mmCIF file of C-alpha atoms and ligand atoms in Angstrom:
data_model
loop_
_atom_site.group_PDB
_atom_site.id
_atom_site.type_symbol
_atom_site.label_atom_id
_atom_site.label_comp_id
_atom_site.label_asym_id
_atom_site.label_seq_id
_atom_site.Cartn_x
_atom_site.Cartn_y
_atom_site.Cartn_z
ATOM 1 C CA MET M 932 -102.316 96.688 -57.054
ATOM 2 C CA SER M 933 -104.552 97.414 -53.960
ATOM 3 C CA ARG M 934 -107.167 95.526 -52.101
ATOM 4 C CA GLY M 935 -110.722 96.459 -52.963
ATOM 5 C CA VAL M 936 -112.784 97.937 -49.827
ATOM 6 C CA LEU M 937 -114.693 95.738 -47.279
ATOM 7 C CA MET M 938 -117.966 97.175 -46.774
ATOM 8 C CA VAL M 939 -120.345 95.840 -44.074
ATOM 9 C CA PHE M 940 -124.009 96.728 -44.789
ATOM 10 C CA SER M 941 -126.199 96.870 -42.256
ATOM 11 C CA GLY M 942 -129.769 98.408 -40.817
ATOM 12 C CA PRO M 943 -133.010 96.635 -39.227
ATOM 13 C CA SER M 944 -135.427 94.566 -41.778
ATOM 14 C CA GLY M 945 -137.420 96.657 -43.735
ATOM 15 C CA CYS M 946 -135.045 99.669 -43.692
ATOM 16 C CA GLY M 947 -134.753 99.576 -47.523
ATOM 17 C CA LYS M 948 -130.917 98.004 -47.649
ATOM 18 C CA GLY M 949 -132.012 96.133 -50.533
ATOM 19 C CA THR M 950 -133.722 98.673 -52.258
ATOM 20 C CA VAL M 951 -130.686 100.517 -51.990
ATOM 21 C CA LEU M 952 -128.252 98.148 -53.154
ATOM 22 C CA LYS M 953 -130.513 97.492 -56.056
ATOM 23 C CA GLU M 954 -130.515 101.485 -57.252
ATOM 24 C CA PHE M 955 -126.995 101.283 -56.127
ATOM 25 C CA PHE M 956 -126.018 98.676 -58.985
ATOM 26 C CA ALA M 957 -128.425 99.909 -61.651
ATOM 27 C CA SER M 958 -126.951 103.312 -61.112
ATOM 28 C CA GLY M 959 -123.078 102.382 -62.129
ATOM 29 C CA GLY M 960 -122.035 101.090 -58.467
ATOM 30 C CA ASP M 961 -119.256 98.423 -58.924
ATOM 31 C CA ALA M 962 -118.717 96.189 -56.124
ATOM 32 C CA PHE M 963 -119.365 92.050 -55.404
ATOM 33 C CA LEU M 964 -122.487 91.550 -53.201
ATOM 34 C CA SER M 965 -121.575 88.616 -51.392
ATOM 35 C CA VAL M 966 -124.426 85.589 -51.323
ATOM 36 C CA SER M 967 -124.877 84.390 -47.940
ATOM 37 C CA ALA M 968 -126.076 81.051 -46.475
ATOM 38 C CA THR M 969 -129.168 80.755 -44.448
ATOM 39 C CA THR M 970 -131.489 77.815 -42.825
ATOM 40 C CA ARG M 971 -134.627 80.363 -43.624
ATOM 41 C CA ALA M 972 -136.919 79.235 -46.165
ATOM 42 C CA PRO M 973 -136.837 80.776 -49.234
ATOM 43 C CA ARG M 974 -139.652 83.727 -50.090
ATOM 44 C CA PRO M 975 -141.466 83.822 -53.148
ATOM 45 C CA GLY M 976 -139.064 84.899 -55.963
ATOM 46 C CA GLU M 977 -135.724 84.042 -54.112
ATOM 47 C CA GLU M 978 -133.665 81.563 -56.022
ATOM 48 C CA ASP M 979 -130.835 79.614 -54.274
ATOM 49 C CA GLY M 980 -127.614 80.709 -55.305
ATOM 50 C CA VAL M 981 -128.812 84.034 -56.394
ATOM 51 C CA HIS M 982 -130.207 85.675 -53.555
ATOM 52 C CA TYR M 983 -129.153 83.495 -50.630
ATOM 53 C CA TYR M 984 -127.721 79.880 -50.358
ATOM 54 C CA PHE M 985 -130.950 78.031 -48.842
ATOM 55 C CA LEU M 986 -129.271 75.944 -46.625
ATOM 56 C CA SER M 987 -130.323 73.170 -43.844
ATOM 57 C CA ARG M 988 -129.245 73.511 -40.288
ATOM 58 C CA GLU M 989 -127.311 70.288 -40.429
ATOM 59 C CA ASP M 990 -125.443 71.274 -43.446
ATOM 60 C CA PHE M 991 -124.748 75.403 -42.183
ATOM 61 C CA GLU M 992 -123.728 73.424 -39.041
ATOM 62 C CA GLN M 993 -121.103 71.127 -41.420
ATOM 63 C CA ARG M 994 -119.827 74.251 -42.895
ATOM 64 C CA LEU M 995 -118.773 76.195 -39.714
ATOM 65 C CA SER M 996 -117.357 73.126 -38.119
ATOM 66 C CA GLN M 997 -115.089 73.321 -41.177
ATOM 67 C CA ASP M 998 -114.527 76.692 -41.204
ATOM 68 C CA GLU M 999 -116.134 78.104 -44.320
ATOM 69 C CA ILE M 1000 -117.977 80.587 -42.850
ATOM 70 C CA LEU M 1001 -116.351 83.894 -41.997
ATOM 71 C CA GLU M 1002 -118.979 85.204 -40.084
ATOM 72 C CA HIS M 1003 -122.210 84.289 -38.936
ATOM 73 C CA ALA M 1004 -125.232 85.061 -36.592
ATOM 74 C CA CYS M 1005 -128.917 83.780 -35.525
ATOM 75 C CA TYR M 1006 -131.298 85.829 -36.684
ATOM 76 C CA CYS M 1007 -134.967 85.651 -35.740
ATOM 77 C CA GLY M 1008 -134.903 81.841 -35.441
ATOM 78 C CA ASN M 1009 -132.543 80.805 -38.081
ATOM 79 C CA TYR M 1010 -128.714 81.158 -39.201
ATOM 80 C CA TYR M 1011 -127.383 83.512 -41.466
ATOM 81 C CA GLY M 1012 -123.559 83.457 -42.704
ATOM 82 C CA THR M 1013 -120.988 85.039 -45.120
ATOM 83 C CA PRO M 1014 -118.926 81.950 -47.255
ATOM 84 C CA ARG M 1015 -115.252 83.390 -46.797
ATOM 85 C CA GLY M 1016 -113.710 81.986 -50.175
ATOM 86 C CA PRO M 1017 -115.548 84.534 -52.491
ATOM 87 C CA VAL M 1018 -114.836 87.417 -50.133
ATOM 88 C CA TYR M 1019 -111.008 87.149 -49.966
ATOM 89 C CA GLU M 1020 -111.032 86.015 -53.795
ATOM 90 C CA ARG M 1021 -112.702 89.391 -54.725
ATOM 91 C CA LEU M 1022 -110.950 91.756 -52.486
ATOM 92 C CA GLU M 1023 -107.228 90.237 -53.541
ATOM 93 C CA ARG M 1024 -108.499 90.832 -57.045
ATOM 94 C CA GLY M 1025 -109.132 94.609 -56.151
ATOM 95 C CA GLU M 1026 -112.550 94.375 -56.246
ATOM 96 C CA ASN M 1027 -114.960 96.289 -53.517
ATOM 97 C CA VAL M 1028 -117.132 93.824 -51.708
ATOM 98 C CA ILE M 1029 -120.438 94.505 -49.951
ATOM 99 C CA LEU M 1030 -121.798 92.108 -46.975
ATOM 100 C CA GLU M 1031 -125.099 92.742 -46.493
ATOM 101 C CA ILE M 1032 -125.772 91.517 -42.631
ATOM 102 C CA GLU M 1033 -126.888 92.140 -39.390
ATOM 103 C CA VAL M 1034 -124.916 93.580 -36.502
ATOM 104 C CA GLN M 1035 -123.955 90.978 -34.789
ATOM 105 C CA GLY M 1036 -122.280 89.612 -37.801
ATOM 106 C CA GLY M 1037 -121.171 93.345 -38.611
ATOM 107 C CA LEU M 1038 -119.500 93.719 -35.356
ATOM 108 C CA GLN M 1039 -117.695 89.924 -35.760
ATOM 109 C CA ILE M 1040 -116.448 91.976 -38.926
ATOM 110 C CA ARG M 1041 -114.836 94.826 -37.531
ATOM 111 C CA GLU M 1042 -113.104 92.117 -35.198
ATOM 112 C CA LYS M 1043 -111.425 89.847 -37.413
ATOM 113 C CA CYS M 1044 -110.849 92.593 -40.581
ATOM 114 C CA PRO M 1045 -110.279 95.627 -38.608
ATOM 115 C CA GLU M 1046 -109.894 97.406 -42.164
ATOM 116 C CA ALA M 1047 -113.363 96.732 -42.903
ATOM 117 C CA VAL M 1048 -115.742 99.665 -43.365
ATOM 118 C CA LEU M 1049 -119.120 99.368 -41.322
ATOM 119 C CA VAL M 1050 -121.869 100.766 -43.090
ATOM 120 C CA PHE M 1051 -125.664 101.440 -41.201
ATOM 121 C CA VAL M 1052 -128.642 102.305 -42.876
ATOM 122 C CA LEU M 1053 -131.148 104.012 -41.022
ATOM 123 C CA PRO M 1054 -135.092 104.797 -41.570
ATOM 124 C CA PRO M 1055 -136.328 108.289 -41.495
ATOM 125 C CA SER M 1056 -138.316 106.761 -38.125
ATOM 126 C CA PHE M 1057 -139.318 104.270 -36.435
ATOM 127 C CA ASP M 1058 -143.200 104.771 -38.021
ATOM 128 C CA GLU M 1059 -141.708 104.720 -41.225
ATOM 129 C CA LEU M 1060 -139.792 101.186 -40.479
ATOM 130 C CA ARG M 1061 -143.179 99.967 -39.688
ATOM 131 C CA ARG M 1062 -144.915 100.916 -42.536
ATOM 132 C CA ARG M 1063 -142.403 99.964 -44.949
ATOM 133 C CA LEU M 1064 -141.947 96.475 -43.396
ATOM 134 C CA LEU M 1065 -145.871 96.080 -43.173
ATOM 135 C CA GLY M 1066 -145.958 97.623 -46.895
ATOM 136 C CA ARG M 1067 -143.268 95.190 -48.087
ATOM 137 C CA GLN M 1068 -146.324 91.952 -47.592
ATOM 138 C CA THR M 1069 -142.949 89.484 -47.382
ATOM 139 C CA GLU M 1070 -143.862 87.742 -43.937
ATOM 140 C CA ASP M 1071 -146.914 87.396 -41.392
ATOM 141 C CA MET M 1072 -147.666 89.743 -38.696
ATOM 142 C CA GLU M 1073 -145.835 87.635 -35.838
ATOM 143 C CA THR M 1074 -142.764 87.865 -38.113
ATOM 144 C CA VAL M 1075 -143.002 91.693 -38.475
ATOM 145 C CA SER M 1076 -143.789 92.053 -35.014
ATOM 146 C CA ARG M 1077 -140.491 90.016 -34.043
ATOM 147 C CA ARG M 1078 -138.451 92.125 -36.642
ATOM 148 C CA LEU M 1079 -139.893 95.406 -35.441
ATOM 149 C CA GLU M 1080 -138.504 94.210 -31.563
ATOM 150 C CA THR M 1081 -135.147 93.075 -33.312
ATOM 151 C CA ALA M 1082 -134.837 96.149 -34.684
ATOM 152 C CA ARG M 1083 -134.899 98.569 -31.808
ATOM 153 C CA GLN M 1084 -132.008 96.450 -30.704
ATOM 154 C CA GLU M 1085 -130.206 96.711 -33.721
ATOM 155 C CA MET M 1086 -130.164 100.479 -33.810
ATOM 156 C CA GLN M 1087 -128.583 100.706 -31.171
ATOM 157 C CA ALA M 1088 -125.487 99.128 -32.574
ATOM 158 C CA ALA M 1089 -125.373 101.924 -35.269
ATOM 159 C CA TYR M 1090 -123.137 103.940 -32.748
ATOM 160 C CA ASP M 1091 -120.217 101.570 -33.292
ATOM 161 C CA TYR M 1092 -120.631 101.672 -37.118
ATOM 162 C CA ASP M 1093 -118.487 104.085 -39.217
ATOM 163 C CA TYR M 1094 -120.953 105.992 -41.109
ATOM 164 C CA ILE M 1095 -124.822 105.875 -41.326
ATOM 165 C CA VAL M 1096 -126.868 106.350 -44.295
ATOM 166 C CA VAL M 1097 -130.084 107.358 -43.550
ATOM 167 C CA ASN M 1098 -132.411 106.018 -46.454
ATOM 168 C CA ASP M 1099 -135.243 108.837 -46.771
ATOM 169 C CA ARG M 1100 -135.229 109.933 -50.181
ATOM 170 C CA LEU M 1101 -133.755 106.510 -52.128
ATOM 171 C CA GLU M 1102 -131.681 108.831 -53.862
ATOM 172 C CA ASP M 1103 -129.924 110.065 -51.498
ATOM 173 C CA ALA M 1104 -129.403 107.134 -49.444
ATOM 174 C CA VAL M 1105 -127.464 106.026 -52.893
ATOM 175 C CA ASP M 1106 -125.522 109.012 -53.165
ATOM 176 C CA GLU M 1107 -124.125 109.006 -49.701
ATOM 177 C CA LEU M 1108 -123.478 105.046 -50.156
ATOM 178 C CA LYS M 1109 -121.465 105.940 -53.279
ATOM 179 C CA ALA M 1110 -119.657 109.006 -51.319
ATOM 180 C CA ILE M 1111 -118.223 106.199 -48.820
ATOM 181 C CA PHE M 1112 -116.718 104.375 -51.452
ATOM 182 C CA ALA M 1113 -115.297 107.755 -52.847
ATOM 183 C CA ALA M 1114 -113.831 108.277 -49.378
ATOM 184 C CA GLU M 1115 -112.357 104.774 -48.658
ATOM 185 C CA LYS M 1116 -110.931 104.438 -51.939
ATOM 186 C CA ILE M 1117 -108.429 107.740 -51.670
ATOM 187 C CA LYS M 1118 -107.577 106.864 -47.733
ATOM 188 C CA THR M 1119 -103.766 106.911 -46.958
ATOM 189 C CA ALA M 1120 -104.275 103.110 -46.226
ATOM 190 C CA ASN M 1121 -105.168 102.443 -50.059
ATOM 191 C CA ARG M 1122 -102.471 104.898 -51.308
ATOM 192 C CA LYS M 1123 -99.798 103.867 -49.633
ATOM 193 C CA THR M 1124 -97.773 102.591 -53.013
ATOM 194 C CA MET M 1125 -99.299 106.249 -55.120
ATOM 195 C CA ILE M 1126 -96.910 107.566 -52.449
ATOM 196 C CA ASP M 1127 -93.951 105.130 -52.928
ATOM 197 C CA GLU M 1128 -94.166 105.625 -56.443
ATOM 198 C CA VAL M 1129 -94.089 109.439 -56.428
ATOM 199 C CA LEU M 1130 -91.076 109.268 -54.080
ATOM 200 C CA ARG M 1131 -89.335 106.847 -55.840
ATOM 201 C CA TYR M 1132 -88.986 108.738 -59.206
ATOM 202 C CA ASP M 1133 -87.556 112.195 -57.217
ATOM 203 C CA ALA M 1134 -85.816 113.360 -60.627
HETATM 204 P P1 ADP K 2020 -134.560 95.514 -46.104
HETATM 205 O O1 ADP K 2020 -133.805 94.837 -47.567
HETATM 206 O O2 ADP K 2020 -133.917 96.161 -45.449
HETATM 207 O O3 ADP K 2020 -134.842 94.707 -45.400
HETATM 208 P P2 ADP K 2020 -136.157 96.400 -48.681
HETATM 209 O O4 ADP K 2020 -135.276 96.878 -49.127
HETATM 210 O O5 ADP K 2020 -136.931 95.240 -48.569
HETATM 211 O O6 ADP K 2020 -135.710 96.754 -46.705
HETATM 212 O O7 ADP K 2020 -137.101 97.577 -48.229
HETATM 213 C C1 ADP K 2020 -138.362 97.599 -47.367
HETATM 214 C C2 ADP K 2020 -139.698 97.850 -47.843
HETATM 215 O O8 ADP K 2020 -139.525 99.463 -48.020
HETATM 216 C C3 ADP K 2020 -139.855 97.729 -49.834
HETATM 217 O O9 ADP K 2020 -141.177 97.700 -49.984
HETATM 218 C C4 ADP K 2020 -139.626 98.926 -50.325
HETATM 219 O O10 ADP K 2020 -139.845 99.538 -51.265
HETATM 220 C C5 ADP K 2020 -139.909 99.894 -49.067
HETATM 221 N N1 ADP K 2020 -138.466 101.380 -49.367
HETATM 222 C C6 ADP K 2020 -137.190 101.177 -49.405
HETATM 223 N N2 ADP K 2020 -136.607 102.345 -49.481
HETATM 224 C C7 ADP K 2020 -137.355 103.044 -49.646
HETATM 225 C C8 ADP K 2020 -137.465 104.579 -49.674
HETATM 226 N N3 ADP K 2020 -136.350 105.228 -49.642
HETATM 227 N N4 ADP K 2020 -138.424 105.348 -49.421
HETATM 228 C C9 ADP K 2020 -139.757 104.616 -49.531
HETATM 229 N N5 ADP K 2020 -140.254 102.944 -49.333
HETATM 230 C C10 ADP K 2020 -138.417 102.400 -49.827
HETATM 231 P P1 5GP K 2021 -133.529 88.715 -44.485
HETATM 232 O O1 5GP K 2021 -134.487 87.361 -44.086
HETATM 233 O O2 5GP K 2021 -134.675 89.530 -44.515
HETATM 234 O O3 5GP K 2021 -133.485 88.294 -45.790
HETATM 235 O O4 5GP K 2021 -132.671 88.937 -43.579
HETATM 236 C C1 5GP K 2021 -132.267 89.050 -42.386
HETATM 237 C C2 5GP K 2021 -131.717 89.858 -41.379
HETATM 238 O O5 5GP K 2021 -130.148 89.020 -41.701
HETATM 239 C C3 5GP K 2021 -131.108 91.259 -42.456
HETATM 240 O O6 5GP K 2021 -130.564 92.085 -41.443
HETATM 241 C C4 5GP K 2021 -129.937 91.106 -43.285
HETATM 242 O O7 5GP K 2021 -128.891 91.734 -43.489
HETATM 243 C C5 5GP K 2021 -129.076 89.724 -42.223
HETATM 244 N N1 5GP K 2021 -128.348 88.557 -42.970
HETATM 245 C C6 5GP K 2021 -128.569 88.746 -44.579
HETATM 246 N N2 5GP K 2021 -127.008 87.629 -44.813
HETATM 247 C C7 5GP K 2021 -126.400 87.153 -43.851
HETATM 248 C C8 5GP K 2021 -125.201 86.980 -43.196
HETATM 249 O O8 5GP K 2021 -124.473 86.168 -43.874
HETATM 250 N N3 5GP K 2021 -125.003 87.043 -41.732
HETATM 251 C C9 5GP K 2021 -125.614 87.948 -41.459
HETATM 252 N N4 5GP K 2021 -124.825 88.333 -39.867
HETATM 253 N N5 5GP K 2021 -126.272 88.524 -41.216
HETATM 254 C C10 5GP K 2021 -127.086 88.139 -42.659
#
């Protein structure tokens, strides 16, 4: 059995990553969404172990030193990181894995896992990004301003990603995401065993 596709899914805060993924799963998309660890406080409605593992700074640093975190970054004053174990377990089982992480982490994954596919979600415009971030009403004004400043730098990293999904119409963005999985699945690297099989039974 071939390994699953490891996908990094990045984009500035408010561009709609969570919304695109929710619609992807609701419309039959099949993948394991990695649950990250973070030191930021939970937002209303967020559950420990479901949306994130909410850790103290000490706990996060201890897991880092024990090499339990595959990649990590400090984003707007908080640590965020990907627990290593579940990612490899799922990939070995042939499942696709999505890491919804920011760009510093995405580029660490490219170094450590060269087979990973890096997808960047682009908002249709900076104005629309601002509107979405403000419209979500989950952060105070200071946090929104910090996230918008960070967004400009993050979007520079988009040039280094493999695919750009534009989240203007939600349905189109979800179709683009599905198309990437479909294309990755039929890459030569993922079909080597099929070539071997066909060659073995030359009658
Ligand atoms: P992220 O996960 O990237 O931080 P969210 O998924 O929370 O972003 O989306 C931010 C806001 O933008 C939410 O209020 C969401 O409803 C809205 N949004 C997401 N995608 C679209 C879209 N295609 N068109 C209009 N609004 C959108
Ligand atoms: P939020 O606080 O809005 O949930 O996330 C802030 C940013 O952190 C988002 O860009 C999100 O993709 C990123 N993020 C979430 N989990 C991880 C992670 O495990 N590693 C890294 N590097 N970034 C993460």
